[in-house]
Short mmCIF file of C-alpha atoms and ligand atoms in Angstrom, two decimals:
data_model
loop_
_atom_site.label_atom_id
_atom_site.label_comp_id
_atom_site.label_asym_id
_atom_site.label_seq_id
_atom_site.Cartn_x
_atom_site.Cartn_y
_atom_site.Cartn_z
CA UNK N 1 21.94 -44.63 -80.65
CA UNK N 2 23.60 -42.97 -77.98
CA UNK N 3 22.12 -44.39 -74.18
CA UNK N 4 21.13 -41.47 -72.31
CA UNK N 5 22.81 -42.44 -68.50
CA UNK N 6 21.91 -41.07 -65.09
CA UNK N 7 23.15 -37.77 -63.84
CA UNK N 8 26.13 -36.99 -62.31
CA UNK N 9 25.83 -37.02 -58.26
CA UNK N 10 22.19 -39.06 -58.60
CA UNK N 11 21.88 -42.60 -58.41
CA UNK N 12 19.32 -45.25 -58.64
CA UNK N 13 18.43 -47.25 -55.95
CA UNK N 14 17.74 -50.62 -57.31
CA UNK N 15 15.97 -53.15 -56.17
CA UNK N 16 18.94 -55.04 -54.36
CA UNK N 17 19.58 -52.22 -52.50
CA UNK N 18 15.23 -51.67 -51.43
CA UNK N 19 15.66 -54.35 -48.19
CA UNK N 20 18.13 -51.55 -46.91
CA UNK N 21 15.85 -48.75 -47.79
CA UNK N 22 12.90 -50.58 -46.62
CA UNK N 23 14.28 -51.59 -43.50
CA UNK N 24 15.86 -47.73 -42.46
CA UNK N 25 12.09 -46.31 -43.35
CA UNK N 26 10.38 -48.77 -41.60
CA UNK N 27 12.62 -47.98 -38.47
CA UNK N 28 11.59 -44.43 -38.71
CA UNK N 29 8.60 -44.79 -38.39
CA UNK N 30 8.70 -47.36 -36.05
CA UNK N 31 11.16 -45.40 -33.52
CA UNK N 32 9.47 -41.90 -34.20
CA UNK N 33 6.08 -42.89 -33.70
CA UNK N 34 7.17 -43.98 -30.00
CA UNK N 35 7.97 -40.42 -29.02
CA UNK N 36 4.72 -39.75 -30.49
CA UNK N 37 5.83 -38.21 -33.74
CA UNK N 38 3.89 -37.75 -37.11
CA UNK N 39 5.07 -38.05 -40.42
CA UNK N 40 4.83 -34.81 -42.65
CA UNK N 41 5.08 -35.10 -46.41
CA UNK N 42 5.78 -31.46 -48.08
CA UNK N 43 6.28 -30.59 -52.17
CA UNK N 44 9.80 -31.52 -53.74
CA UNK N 45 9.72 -27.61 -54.82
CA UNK N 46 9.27 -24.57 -53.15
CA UNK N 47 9.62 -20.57 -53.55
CA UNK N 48 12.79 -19.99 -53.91
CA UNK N 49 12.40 -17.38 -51.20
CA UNK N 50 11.30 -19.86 -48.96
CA UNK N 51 15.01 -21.18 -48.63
CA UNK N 52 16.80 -17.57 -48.68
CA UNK N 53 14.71 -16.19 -45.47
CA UNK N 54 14.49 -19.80 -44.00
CA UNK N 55 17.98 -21.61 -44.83
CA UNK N 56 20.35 -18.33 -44.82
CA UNK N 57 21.51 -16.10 -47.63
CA UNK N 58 24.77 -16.44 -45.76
CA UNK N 59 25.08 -20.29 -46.59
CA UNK N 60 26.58 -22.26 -48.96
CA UNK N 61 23.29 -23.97 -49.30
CA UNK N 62 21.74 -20.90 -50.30
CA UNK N 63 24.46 -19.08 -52.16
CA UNK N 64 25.93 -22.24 -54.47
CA UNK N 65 24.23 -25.32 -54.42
CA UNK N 66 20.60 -24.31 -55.02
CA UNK N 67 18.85 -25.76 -58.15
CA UNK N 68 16.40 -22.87 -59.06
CA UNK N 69 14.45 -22.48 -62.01
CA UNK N 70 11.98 -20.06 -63.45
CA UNK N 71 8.59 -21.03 -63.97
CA UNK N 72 5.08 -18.17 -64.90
CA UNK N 73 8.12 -15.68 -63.77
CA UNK N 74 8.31 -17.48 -60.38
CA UNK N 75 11.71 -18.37 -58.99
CA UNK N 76 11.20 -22.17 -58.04
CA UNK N 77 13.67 -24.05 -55.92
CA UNK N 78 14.47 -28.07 -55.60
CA UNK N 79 14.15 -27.98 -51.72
CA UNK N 80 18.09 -28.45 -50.16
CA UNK N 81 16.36 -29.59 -46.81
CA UNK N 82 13.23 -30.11 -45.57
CA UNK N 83 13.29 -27.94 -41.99
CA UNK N 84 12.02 -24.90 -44.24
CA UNK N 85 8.83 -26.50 -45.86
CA UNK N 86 8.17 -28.22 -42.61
CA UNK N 87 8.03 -24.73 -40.72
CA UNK N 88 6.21 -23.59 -43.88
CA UNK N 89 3.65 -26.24 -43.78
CA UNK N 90 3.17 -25.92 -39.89
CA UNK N 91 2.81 -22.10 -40.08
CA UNK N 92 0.51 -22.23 -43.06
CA UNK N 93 -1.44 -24.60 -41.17
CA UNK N 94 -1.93 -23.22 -38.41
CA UNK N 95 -0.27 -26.26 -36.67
CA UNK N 96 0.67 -23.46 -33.16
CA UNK N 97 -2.82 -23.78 -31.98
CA UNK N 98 -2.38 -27.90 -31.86
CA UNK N 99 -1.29 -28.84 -28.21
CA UNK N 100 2.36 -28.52 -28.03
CA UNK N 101 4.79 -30.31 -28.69
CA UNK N 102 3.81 -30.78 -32.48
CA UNK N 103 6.42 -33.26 -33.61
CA UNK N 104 6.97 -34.24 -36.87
CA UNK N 105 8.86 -36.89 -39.08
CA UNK N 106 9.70 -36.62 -42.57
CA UNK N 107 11.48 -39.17 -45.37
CA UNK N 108 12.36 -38.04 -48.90
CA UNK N 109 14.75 -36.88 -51.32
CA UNK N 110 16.92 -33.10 -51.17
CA UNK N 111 18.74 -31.40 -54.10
CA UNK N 112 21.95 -29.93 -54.11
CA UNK N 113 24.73 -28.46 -56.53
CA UNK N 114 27.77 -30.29 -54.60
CA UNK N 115 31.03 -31.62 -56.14
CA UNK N 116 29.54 -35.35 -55.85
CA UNK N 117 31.26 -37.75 -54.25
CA UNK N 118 31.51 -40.89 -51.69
CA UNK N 119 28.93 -39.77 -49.83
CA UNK N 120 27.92 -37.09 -51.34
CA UNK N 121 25.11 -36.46 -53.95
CA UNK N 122 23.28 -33.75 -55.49
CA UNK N 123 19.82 -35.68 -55.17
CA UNK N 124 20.12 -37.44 -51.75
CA UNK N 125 17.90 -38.49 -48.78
CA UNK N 126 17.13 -37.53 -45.53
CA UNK N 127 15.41 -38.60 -42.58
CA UNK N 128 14.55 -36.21 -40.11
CA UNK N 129 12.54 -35.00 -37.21
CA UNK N 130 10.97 -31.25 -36.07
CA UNK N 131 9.68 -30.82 -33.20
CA UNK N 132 8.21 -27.71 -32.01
CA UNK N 133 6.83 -25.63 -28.95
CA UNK N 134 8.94 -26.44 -26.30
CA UNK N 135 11.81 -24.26 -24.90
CA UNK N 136 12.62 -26.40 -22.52
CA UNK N 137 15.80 -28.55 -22.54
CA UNK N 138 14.23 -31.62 -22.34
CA UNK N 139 12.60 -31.12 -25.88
CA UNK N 140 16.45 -31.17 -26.76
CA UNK N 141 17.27 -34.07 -24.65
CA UNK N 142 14.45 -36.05 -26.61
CA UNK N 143 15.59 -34.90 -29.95
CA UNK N 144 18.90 -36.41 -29.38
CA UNK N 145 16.95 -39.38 -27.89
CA UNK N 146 14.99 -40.18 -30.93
CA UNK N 147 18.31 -39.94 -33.11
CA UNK N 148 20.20 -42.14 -31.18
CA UNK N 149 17.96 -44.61 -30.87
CA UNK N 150 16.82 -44.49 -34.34
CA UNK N 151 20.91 -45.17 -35.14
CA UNK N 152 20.74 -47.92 -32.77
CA UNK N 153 17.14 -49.45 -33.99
CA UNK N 154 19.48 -49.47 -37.52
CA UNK N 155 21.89 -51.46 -35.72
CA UNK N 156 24.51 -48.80 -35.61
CA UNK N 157 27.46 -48.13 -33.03
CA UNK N 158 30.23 -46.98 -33.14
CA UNK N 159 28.85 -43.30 -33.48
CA UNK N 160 30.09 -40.12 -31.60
CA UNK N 161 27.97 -37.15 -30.36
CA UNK N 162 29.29 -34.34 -30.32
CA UNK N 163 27.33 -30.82 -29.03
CA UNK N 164 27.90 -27.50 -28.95
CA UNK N 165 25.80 -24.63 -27.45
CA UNK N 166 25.50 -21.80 -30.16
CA UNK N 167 23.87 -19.11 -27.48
CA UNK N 168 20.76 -16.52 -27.65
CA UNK N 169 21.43 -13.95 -30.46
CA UNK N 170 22.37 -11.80 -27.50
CA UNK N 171 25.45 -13.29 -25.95
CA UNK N 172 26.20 -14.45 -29.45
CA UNK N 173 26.99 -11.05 -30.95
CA UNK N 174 29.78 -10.43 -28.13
CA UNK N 175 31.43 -13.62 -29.33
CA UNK N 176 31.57 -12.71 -32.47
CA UNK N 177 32.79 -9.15 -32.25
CA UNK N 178 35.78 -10.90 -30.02
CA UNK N 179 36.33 -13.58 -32.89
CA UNK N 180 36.31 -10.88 -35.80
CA UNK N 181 38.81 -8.68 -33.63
CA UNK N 182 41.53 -11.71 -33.01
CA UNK N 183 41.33 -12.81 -36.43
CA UNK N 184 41.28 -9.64 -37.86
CA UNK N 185 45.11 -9.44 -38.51
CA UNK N 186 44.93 -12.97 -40.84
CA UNK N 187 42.11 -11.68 -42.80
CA UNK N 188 43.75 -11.42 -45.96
CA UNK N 189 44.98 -15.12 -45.78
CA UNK N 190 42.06 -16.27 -45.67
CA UNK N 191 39.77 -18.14 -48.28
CA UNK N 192 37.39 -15.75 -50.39
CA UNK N 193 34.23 -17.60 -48.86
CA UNK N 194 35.92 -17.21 -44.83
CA UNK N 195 36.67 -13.55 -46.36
CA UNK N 196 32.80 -13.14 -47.45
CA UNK N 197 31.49 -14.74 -43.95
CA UNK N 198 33.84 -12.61 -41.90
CA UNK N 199 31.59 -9.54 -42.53
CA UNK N 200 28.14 -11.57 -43.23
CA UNK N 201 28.48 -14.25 -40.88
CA UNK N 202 31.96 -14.71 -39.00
CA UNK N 203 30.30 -17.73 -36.87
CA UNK N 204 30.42 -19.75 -39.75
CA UNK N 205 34.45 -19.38 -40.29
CA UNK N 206 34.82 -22.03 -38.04
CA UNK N 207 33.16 -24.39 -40.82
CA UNK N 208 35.50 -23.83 -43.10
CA UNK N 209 36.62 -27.18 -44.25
CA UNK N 210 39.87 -25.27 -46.18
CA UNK N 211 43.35 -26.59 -44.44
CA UNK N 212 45.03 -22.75 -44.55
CA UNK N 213 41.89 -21.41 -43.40
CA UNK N 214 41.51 -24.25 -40.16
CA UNK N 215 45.64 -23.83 -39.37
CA UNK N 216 44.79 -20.13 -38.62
CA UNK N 217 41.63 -20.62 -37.16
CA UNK N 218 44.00 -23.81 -34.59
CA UNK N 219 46.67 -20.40 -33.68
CA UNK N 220 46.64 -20.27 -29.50
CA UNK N 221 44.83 -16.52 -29.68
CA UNK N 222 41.84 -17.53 -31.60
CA UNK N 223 41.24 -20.68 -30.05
CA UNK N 224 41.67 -19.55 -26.50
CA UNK N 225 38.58 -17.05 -27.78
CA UNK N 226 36.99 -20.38 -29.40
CA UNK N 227 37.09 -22.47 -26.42
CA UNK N 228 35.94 -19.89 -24.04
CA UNK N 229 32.74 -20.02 -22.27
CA UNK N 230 31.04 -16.66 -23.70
CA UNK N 231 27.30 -17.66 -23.97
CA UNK N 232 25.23 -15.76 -21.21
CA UNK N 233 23.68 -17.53 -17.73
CA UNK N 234 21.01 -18.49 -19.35
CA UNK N 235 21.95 -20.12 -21.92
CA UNK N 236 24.68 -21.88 -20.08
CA UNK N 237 21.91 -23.02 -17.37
CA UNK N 238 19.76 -24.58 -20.80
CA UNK N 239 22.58 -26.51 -21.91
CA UNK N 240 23.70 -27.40 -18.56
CA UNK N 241 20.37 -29.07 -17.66
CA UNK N 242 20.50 -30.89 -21.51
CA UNK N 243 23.62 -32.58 -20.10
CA UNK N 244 22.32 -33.81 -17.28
CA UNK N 245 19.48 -35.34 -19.29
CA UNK N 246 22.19 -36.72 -21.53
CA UNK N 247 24.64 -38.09 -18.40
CA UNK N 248 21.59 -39.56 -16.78
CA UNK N 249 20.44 -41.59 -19.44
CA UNK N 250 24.03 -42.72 -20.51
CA UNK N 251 24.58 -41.35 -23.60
CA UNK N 252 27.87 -40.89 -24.64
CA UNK N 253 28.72 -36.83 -26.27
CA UNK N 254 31.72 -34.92 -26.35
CA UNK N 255 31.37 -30.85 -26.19
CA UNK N 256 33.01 -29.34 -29.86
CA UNK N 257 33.00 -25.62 -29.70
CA UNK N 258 33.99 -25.72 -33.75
CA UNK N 259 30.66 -27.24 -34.21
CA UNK N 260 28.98 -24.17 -35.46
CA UNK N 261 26.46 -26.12 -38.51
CA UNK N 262 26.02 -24.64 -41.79
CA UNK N 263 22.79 -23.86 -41.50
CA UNK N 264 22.44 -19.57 -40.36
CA UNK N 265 19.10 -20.12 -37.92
CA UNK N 266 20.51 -21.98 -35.14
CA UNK N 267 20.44 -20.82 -31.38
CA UNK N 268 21.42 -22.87 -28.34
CA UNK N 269 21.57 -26.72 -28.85
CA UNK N 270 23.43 -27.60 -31.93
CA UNK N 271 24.83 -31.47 -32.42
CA UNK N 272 26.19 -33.93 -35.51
CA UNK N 273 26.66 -37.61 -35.14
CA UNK N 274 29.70 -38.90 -36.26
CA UNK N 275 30.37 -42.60 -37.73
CA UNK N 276 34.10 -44.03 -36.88
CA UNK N 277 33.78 -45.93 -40.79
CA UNK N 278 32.84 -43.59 -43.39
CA UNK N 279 35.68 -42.05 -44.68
CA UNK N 280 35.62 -38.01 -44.91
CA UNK N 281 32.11 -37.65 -45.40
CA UNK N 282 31.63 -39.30 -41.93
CA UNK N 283 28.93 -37.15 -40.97
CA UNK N 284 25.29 -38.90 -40.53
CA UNK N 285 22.75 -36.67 -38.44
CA UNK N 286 22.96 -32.56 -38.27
CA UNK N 287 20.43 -30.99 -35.81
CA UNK N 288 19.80 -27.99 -33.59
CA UNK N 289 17.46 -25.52 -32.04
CA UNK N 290 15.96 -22.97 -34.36
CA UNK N 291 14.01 -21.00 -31.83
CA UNK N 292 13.50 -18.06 -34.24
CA UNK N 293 12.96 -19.65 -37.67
CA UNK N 294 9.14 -20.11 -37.23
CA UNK N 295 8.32 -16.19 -36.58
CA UNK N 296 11.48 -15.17 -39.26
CA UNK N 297 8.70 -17.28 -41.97
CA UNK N 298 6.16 -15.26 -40.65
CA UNK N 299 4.28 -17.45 -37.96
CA UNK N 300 3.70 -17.02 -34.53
CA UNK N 301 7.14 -17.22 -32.09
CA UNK N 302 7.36 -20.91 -31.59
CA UNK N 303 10.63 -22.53 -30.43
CA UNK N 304 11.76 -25.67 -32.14
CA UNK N 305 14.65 -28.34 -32.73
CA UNK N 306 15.03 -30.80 -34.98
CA UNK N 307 18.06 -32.78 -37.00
CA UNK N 308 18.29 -34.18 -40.21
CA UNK N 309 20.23 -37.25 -41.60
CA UNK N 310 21.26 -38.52 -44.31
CA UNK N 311 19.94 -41.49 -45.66
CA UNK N 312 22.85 -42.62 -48.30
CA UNK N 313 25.71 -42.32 -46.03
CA UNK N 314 23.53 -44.66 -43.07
CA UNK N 315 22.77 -47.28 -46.06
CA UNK N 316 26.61 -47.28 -46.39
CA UNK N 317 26.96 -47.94 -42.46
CA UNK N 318 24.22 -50.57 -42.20
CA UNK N 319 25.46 -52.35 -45.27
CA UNK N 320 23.96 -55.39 -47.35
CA UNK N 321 20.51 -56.62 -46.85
CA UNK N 322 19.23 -59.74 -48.27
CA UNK N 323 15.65 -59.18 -49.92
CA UNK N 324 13.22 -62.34 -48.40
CA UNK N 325 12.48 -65.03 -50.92
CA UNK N 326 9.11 -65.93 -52.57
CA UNK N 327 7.52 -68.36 -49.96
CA UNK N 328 6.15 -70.54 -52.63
CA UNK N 329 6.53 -71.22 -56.03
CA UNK N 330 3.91 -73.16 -57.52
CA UNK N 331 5.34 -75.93 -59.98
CA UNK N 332 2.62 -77.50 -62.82
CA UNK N 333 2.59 -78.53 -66.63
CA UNK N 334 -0.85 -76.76 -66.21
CA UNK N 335 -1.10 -72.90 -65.93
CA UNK N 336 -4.23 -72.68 -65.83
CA UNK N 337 -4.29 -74.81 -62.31
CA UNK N 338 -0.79 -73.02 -61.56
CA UNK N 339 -2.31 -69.42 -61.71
CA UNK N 340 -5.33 -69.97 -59.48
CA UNK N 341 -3.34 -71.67 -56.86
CA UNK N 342 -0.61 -68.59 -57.34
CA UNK N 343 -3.37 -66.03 -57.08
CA UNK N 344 -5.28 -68.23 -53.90
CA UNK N 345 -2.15 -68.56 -51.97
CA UNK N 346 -1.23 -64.78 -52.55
CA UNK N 347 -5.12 -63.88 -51.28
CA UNK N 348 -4.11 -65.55 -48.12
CA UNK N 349 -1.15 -62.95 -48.02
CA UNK N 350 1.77 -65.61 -48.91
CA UNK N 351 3.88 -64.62 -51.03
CA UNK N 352 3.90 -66.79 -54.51
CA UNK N 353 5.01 -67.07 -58.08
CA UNK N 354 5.07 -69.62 -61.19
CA UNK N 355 6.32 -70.22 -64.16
CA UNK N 356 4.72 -67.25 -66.53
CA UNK N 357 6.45 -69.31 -69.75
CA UNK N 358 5.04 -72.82 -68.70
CA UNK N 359 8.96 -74.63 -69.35
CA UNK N 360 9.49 -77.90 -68.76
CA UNK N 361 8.66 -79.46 -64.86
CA UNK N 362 12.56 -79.79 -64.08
CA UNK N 363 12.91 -76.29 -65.44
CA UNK N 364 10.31 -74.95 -63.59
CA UNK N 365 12.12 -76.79 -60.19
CA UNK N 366 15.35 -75.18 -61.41
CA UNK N 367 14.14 -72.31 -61.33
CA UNK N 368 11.51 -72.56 -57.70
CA UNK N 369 15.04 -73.60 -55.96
CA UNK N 370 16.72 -70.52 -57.16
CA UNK N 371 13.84 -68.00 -55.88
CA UNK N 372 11.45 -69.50 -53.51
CA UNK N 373 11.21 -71.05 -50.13
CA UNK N 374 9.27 -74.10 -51.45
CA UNK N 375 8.22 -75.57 -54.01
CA UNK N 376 4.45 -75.90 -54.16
CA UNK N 377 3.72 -79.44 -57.12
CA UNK N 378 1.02 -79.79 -58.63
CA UNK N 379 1.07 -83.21 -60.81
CA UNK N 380 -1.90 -84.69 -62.68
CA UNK N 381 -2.08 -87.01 -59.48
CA UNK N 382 -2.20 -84.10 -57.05
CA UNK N 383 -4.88 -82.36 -59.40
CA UNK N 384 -7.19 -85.09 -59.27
CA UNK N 385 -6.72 -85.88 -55.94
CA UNK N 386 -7.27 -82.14 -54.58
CA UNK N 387 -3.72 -81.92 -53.00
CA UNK N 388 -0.31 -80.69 -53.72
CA UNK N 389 2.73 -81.60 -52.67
CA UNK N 390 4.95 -79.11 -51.18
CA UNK N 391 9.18 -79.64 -51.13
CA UNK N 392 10.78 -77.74 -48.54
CA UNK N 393 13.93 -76.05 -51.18
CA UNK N 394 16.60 -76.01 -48.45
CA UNK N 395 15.92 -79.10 -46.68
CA UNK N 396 14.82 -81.06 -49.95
CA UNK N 397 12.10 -82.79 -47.66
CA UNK N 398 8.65 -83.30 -49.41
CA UNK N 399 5.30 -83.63 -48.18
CA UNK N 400 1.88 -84.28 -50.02
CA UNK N 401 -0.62 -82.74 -48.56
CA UNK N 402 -4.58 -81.71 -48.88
CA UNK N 403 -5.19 -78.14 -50.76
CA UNK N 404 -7.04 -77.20 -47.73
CA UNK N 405 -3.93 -77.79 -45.32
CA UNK N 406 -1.55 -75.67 -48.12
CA UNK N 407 -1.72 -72.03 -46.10
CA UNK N 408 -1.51 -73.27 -42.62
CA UNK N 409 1.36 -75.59 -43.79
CA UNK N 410 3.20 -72.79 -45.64
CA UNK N 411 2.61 -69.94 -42.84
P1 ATP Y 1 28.22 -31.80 -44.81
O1 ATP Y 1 29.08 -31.06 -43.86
O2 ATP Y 1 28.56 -33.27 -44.92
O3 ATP Y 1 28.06 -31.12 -46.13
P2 ATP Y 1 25.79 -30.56 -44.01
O4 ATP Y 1 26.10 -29.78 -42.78
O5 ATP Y 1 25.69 -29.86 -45.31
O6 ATP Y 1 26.78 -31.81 -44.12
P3 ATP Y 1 23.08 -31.01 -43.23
O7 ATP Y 1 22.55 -29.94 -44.07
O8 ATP Y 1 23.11 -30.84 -41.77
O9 ATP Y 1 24.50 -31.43 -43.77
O10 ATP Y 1 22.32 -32.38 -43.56
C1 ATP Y 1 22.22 -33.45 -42.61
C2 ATP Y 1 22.84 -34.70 -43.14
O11 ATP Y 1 22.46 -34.93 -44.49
C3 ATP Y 1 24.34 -34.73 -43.16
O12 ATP Y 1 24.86 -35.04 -41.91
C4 ATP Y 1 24.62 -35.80 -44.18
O13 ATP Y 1 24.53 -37.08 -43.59
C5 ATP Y 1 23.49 -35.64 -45.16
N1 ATP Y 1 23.93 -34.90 -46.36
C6 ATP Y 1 24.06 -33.57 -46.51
N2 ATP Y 1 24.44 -33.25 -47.76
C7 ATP Y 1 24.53 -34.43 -48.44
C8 ATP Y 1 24.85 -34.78 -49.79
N3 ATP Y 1 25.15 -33.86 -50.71
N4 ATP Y 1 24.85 -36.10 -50.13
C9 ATP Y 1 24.53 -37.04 -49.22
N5 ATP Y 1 24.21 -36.77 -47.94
C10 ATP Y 1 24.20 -35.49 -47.54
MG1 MG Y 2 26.94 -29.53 -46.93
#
């Protein structure tokens, strides 16, 4: 019979690969915690309409790489990120009357139609943080904080920051009235989806990842409107003050006025970590302030930033992990005396195995040398004599001692 194989742009992560996985979760919660964050677990699905109002009906998200189904004539959606269903979840919870900040954590898989490729799936992971309440600057400054340091709790340098200030809605619009009028004249050379986000959304033209599209968008005219400085004092002063956060506490950014994020409810603060060794999809953490996302889902007005990252592409960065071995491996002709050791030394939270098929005693040492830390032997002398004797495996040295003396020998 035919053997029915994974999907195309999903993967399993198998067990080889769990010390990595185990290791980047354990991290998160370890780094997250210290800036006082909780972890938030919300549903795989959501309405469909959840991700139109919350993601953008602008995006490409939203507009191509949604899975949606139908179920009791309810659109459904596999969730593409997990900001919306976080704001969901705090709105629907009433989390504004908690003391702000609330900040949140999450872990877990996302769904979307993309051509797959190195580092990039349709099911993937992310890792990300929300936190909301705070209008401030520093509430951006710590954002970035917790991201960075998470990437450096992993182990991981050779990153680059790079941050952009998107502006209020206000000084926004005048920016883009100035960016539709200089590109106006190469309109028609542009890509259908730069054609479609010229009218809906012309911020987003500056993500267009198409090389015709980026050479026009590089001409002298429509950069010099690019790089200029149009967001309004206010703004400016916010993202001013998140730089001197940044300066003072030595972490290395660069400013990239391209860096416009996919995402439509941005405002202010937007950022991306970039590796140096991944290729194309080099990418690791997306974030930014969202300051009118929780009142656009229908809650009260609450400012908030957050980032996202994706979990795949740091496994890639951080690399090989070797799983721990079984501490002990208990080696007898008897089972019955095998399993009760097994089972007392794993009560005392050791880690142990034997032989489930009862081989032969050099098979059985074959076979302890390949998995385990030491061998724990019980012989018919040992037996009788309430003792065991216990063979280090990568020093070969052996020791009999009393069954009682076994844990605080092995620990
Ligand atoms: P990209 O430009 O790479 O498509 P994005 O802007 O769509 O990224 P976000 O929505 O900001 O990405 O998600 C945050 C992070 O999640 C990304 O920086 C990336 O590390 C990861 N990510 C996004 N899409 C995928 C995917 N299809 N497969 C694997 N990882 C992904
Ligand atoms: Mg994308």
């Amino acid at each position: 019979m035919a053997i029915i194989k994974v999907q195309k742009g999903t993967k399993d992560i198998l067990p080889a690969e769990m010390p990595v996985w185990h290791f980047m979760e354990e991290k998160a919660n370890e780094v997250f915690t210290k800036y006082g964050a909780k972890e938030i677990r919300t549903p795989i699905f959501e309405a469909t309409e959840l991700f139109a109002r919350g993601v953008g009906d602008t995006t490409d998200i939203v507009n191509k790489e949604m899975y949606t189904f139908e179920k009791s004539e309810r659109s459904l959606t596999l969730r593409p990120e997990n900001t919306a269903g976080v704001v969901r979840a705090f709105i629907e919870n009433g989390m504004h009357r908690l003391s702000a900040p609330v900040k949140l954590w999450y872990k877990g898989p996302m769904f979307r139609y993309e051509r797959p490729q190195a580092g990039r799936q349709r099911q993937f992971h992310q890792v990300g943080v929300e936190v909301f309440g705070i209008k401030q600057a520093t509430a951006d400054a710590e954002v970035i904080l917790m991201a960075v340091n998470y990437l450096k709790a992993l182990g991981l340098n050779d990153l680059s920051v790079e941050l952009n200030s998107l502006g209020c809605p206000e000084c926004r619009e005048v920016f883009k009235t100035k960016l539709k009028e200089v590109i106006k004249p190469y309109l028609n050379e542009l890509c259908p989806d730069c054609q479609a986000r010229y009218e809906k959304n012309p911020l987003r033209l500056l993500d267009c990842k198409v090389e015709e599209c980026k050479e026009i968008y590089a001409k002298p005219e429509i950069q010099a409107i690019i790089q200029s400085d149009f967001i309004c004092e206010e703004c400016a002063s916010h993202f001013n003050e998140l730089q001197g956060y940044l300066n003072a506490l030595n972490i290395n950014y660069s400013i990239n006025k391209l860096l416009v994020r996919g995402l439509d409810y941005y405002n202010r603060t937007v950022f991306e970590i970039k590796s140096n060794n991944l290729g194309s999809q080099n990418a690791v953490c997306g974030g930014g302030r969202y300051d009118s996302l929780v009142r656009n889902l229908g809650g009260e007005d609450t400012p908030a930033i957050g980032f996202a990252m994706g979990m795949e592409r740091l496994a890639a960065l951080i690399g090989n992990k070797k799983d721990k071995k079984t501490v002990a491996f208990v080696v007898s002709n008897s089972p019955l005396e095998a399993i009760k050791l097994t089972e007392e030394l794993r009560a005392k939270g050791i880690t142990a195995e034997f032989d489930l098929t009862n081989k032969k005693f050099v098979k059985q040492l074959e076979k302890a040398s390949k998995v385990a830390e030491f061998a724990v032997i019980l012989g018919e002398d040992e037996i009788a004599a309430g003792k065991a004797t216990v063979k280090n495996l990568a020093t070969s040295e052996q020791k009999t001692i009393a069954r009682n003396d076994l844990v605080e020998y092995l620990k």
